[in-house]
Every structure is written in structure tokens, then in C-alpha cells.
PDB file of C-alpha atoms in Angstrom:
ATOM      1  CA  MET A   1      44.382  72.591 -38.363  1.00  0.00           C
ATOM      2  CA  ILE A   2      44.243  70.205 -35.445  1.00  0.00           C
ATOM      3  CA  THR A   3      41.355  68.056 -34.278  1.00  0.00           C
ATOM      4  CA  LEU A   4      40.821  67.000 -30.682  1.00  0.00           C
ATOM      5  CA  THR A   5      38.210  64.769 -29.106  1.00  0.00           C
ATOM      6  CA  VAL A   6      36.908  66.227 -25.871  1.00  0.00           C
ATOM      7  CA  GLU A   7      34.946  64.308 -23.253  1.00  0.00           C
ATOM      8  CA  GLY A   8      32.686  65.869 -20.662  1.00  0.00           C
ATOM      9  CA  MET A   9      30.943  68.483 -22.800  1.00  0.00           C
ATOM     10  CA  THR A  10      27.223  68.041 -22.148  1.00  0.00           C
ATOM     11  CA  CYS A  11      25.650  71.344 -23.176  1.00  0.00           C
ATOM     12  CA  GLN A  12      26.126  74.564 -25.100  1.00  0.00           C
ATOM     13  CA  GLY A  13      27.571  76.147 -21.954  1.00  0.00           C
ATOM     14  CA  CYS A  14      30.382  73.577 -22.091  1.00  0.00           C
ATOM     15  CA  VAL A  15      30.939  74.382 -25.753  1.00  0.00           C
ATOM     16  CA  ARG A  16      31.170  78.100 -24.922  1.00  0.00           C
ATOM     17  CA  SER A  17      33.647  77.359 -22.115  1.00  0.00           C
ATOM     18  CA  VAL A  18      35.960  75.369 -24.380  1.00  0.00           C
ATOM     19  CA  GLU A  19      35.680  77.855 -27.230  1.00  0.00           C
ATOM     20  CA  GLY A  20      36.254  80.801 -24.893  1.00  0.00           C
ATOM     21  CA  ALA A  21      39.347  79.221 -23.347  1.00  0.00           C
ATOM     22  CA  LEU A  22      40.838  78.482 -26.757  1.00  0.00           C
ATOM     23  CA  LYS A  23      40.029  81.993 -28.017  1.00  0.00           C
ATOM     24  CA  LYS A  24      41.599  83.506 -24.900  1.00  0.00           C
ATOM     25  CA  ALA A  25      44.812  81.589 -25.602  1.00  0.00           C
ATOM     26  CA  ASP A  26      44.703  82.422 -29.337  1.00  0.00           C
ATOM     27  CA  PRO A  27      42.268  85.256 -30.148  1.00  0.00           C
ATOM     28  CA  ASP A  28      42.635  84.797 -33.921  1.00  0.00           C
ATOM     29  CA  ALA A  29      41.927  81.052 -33.891  1.00  0.00           C
ATOM     30  CA  ALA A  30      39.019  79.532 -35.763  1.00  0.00           C
ATOM     31  CA  VAL A  31      37.252  77.081 -33.450  1.00  0.00           C
ATOM     32  CA  THR A  32      34.517  74.670 -34.533  1.00  0.00           C
ATOM     33  CA  ILE A  33      32.954  72.343 -31.976  1.00  0.00           C
ATOM     34  CA  ASP A  34      30.526  69.483 -32.537  1.00  0.00           C
ATOM     35  CA  LEU A  35      28.879  68.793 -29.185  1.00  0.00           C
ATOM     36  CA  ALA A  36      27.422  65.412 -30.171  1.00  0.00           C
ATOM     37  CA  SER A  37      30.765  63.883 -31.147  1.00  0.00           C
ATOM     38  CA  GLY A  38      32.992  65.947 -28.872  1.00  0.00           C
ATOM     39  CA  ARG A  39      35.058  66.970 -31.875  1.00  0.00           C
ATOM     40  CA  VAL A  40      36.960  70.243 -31.646  1.00  0.00           C
ATOM     41  CA  ASP A  41      38.586  71.617 -34.800  1.00  0.00           C
ATOM     42  CA  LEU A  42      41.125  74.342 -34.168  1.00  0.00           C
ATOM     43  CA  ASP A  43      42.890  76.398 -36.796  1.00  0.00           C
ATOM     44  CA  GLY A  44      45.340  78.777 -35.189  1.00  0.00           C
ATOM     45  CA  LYS A  45      48.696  79.192 -33.505  1.00  0.00           C
ATOM     46  CA  LEU A  46      48.266  76.582 -30.767  1.00  0.00           C
ATOM     47  CA  ASP A  47      49.772  73.142 -31.273  1.00  0.00           C
ATOM     48  CA  PHE A  48      48.093  69.962 -30.057  1.00  0.00           C
ATOM     49  CA  ALA A  49      49.817  69.956 -26.650  1.00  0.00           C
ATOM     50  CA  ALA A  50      48.984  73.605 -25.956  1.00  0.00           C
ATOM     51  CA  ALA A  51      45.350  73.195 -27.035  1.00  0.00           C
ATOM     52  CA  LYS A  52      45.021  70.063 -24.899  1.00  0.00           C
ATOM     53  CA  SER A  53      46.422  71.918 -21.904  1.00  0.00           C
ATOM     54  CA  VAL A  54      44.012  74.823 -22.369  1.00  0.00           C
ATOM     55  CA  ILE A  55      40.999  72.513 -22.674  1.00  0.00           C
ATOM     56  CA  GLU A  56      42.000  70.396 -19.684  1.00  0.00           C
ATOM     57  CA  ALA A  57      42.520  73.544 -17.596  1.00  0.00           C
ATOM     58  CA  SER A  58      38.882  74.333 -18.401  1.00  0.00           C
ATOM     59  CA  GLY A  59      37.791  71.093 -16.753  1.00  0.00           C
ATOM     60  CA  PHE A  60      37.365  68.780 -19.746  1.00  0.00           C
ATOM     61  CA  ASP A  61      39.292  65.694 -20.850  1.00  0.00           C
ATOM     62  CA  VAL A  62      41.026  65.386 -24.204  1.00  0.00           C
ATOM     63  CA  VAL A  63      41.105  61.827 -25.553  1.00  0.00           C
ATOM     64  CA  GLY A  64      44.130  60.645 -27.525  1.00  0.00           C
TER      65      GLY A  64
END
């Protein structure tokens, strides 16, 4: 499992966008997102760099 901190998510629509992008890249992934903290937990085939790329392509910033 990898954990990413995502900035720029302000609503449930943002959460759905990030989750949808990650699920599109890895349909079998388990994605848990905490909007308040910006924490995204991902358990799947994507590594950190790939997940970061997918999230940033969706218009959000990954910190760290």
C-alpha cells in the first residue's frame, strides 16, 4: 500500500475525480481518500510515481 498527500481537493467531486482516475489506471485497486487531510491510500499495482502522475494529470498536486 502507498499513501500520498494530495493538495487541491476541496469537495466530494474532487475525491471522485481522484478515485476515478486511479481506478481507471488500475481497476482492481483499493482507494481510500480522506478529504480533510488530503490523504490518499492506494493498494494496487501502481507504484508511487505512477499514482502521482495519474493524480497530477487529474489536476491535483501530490506533496512529497
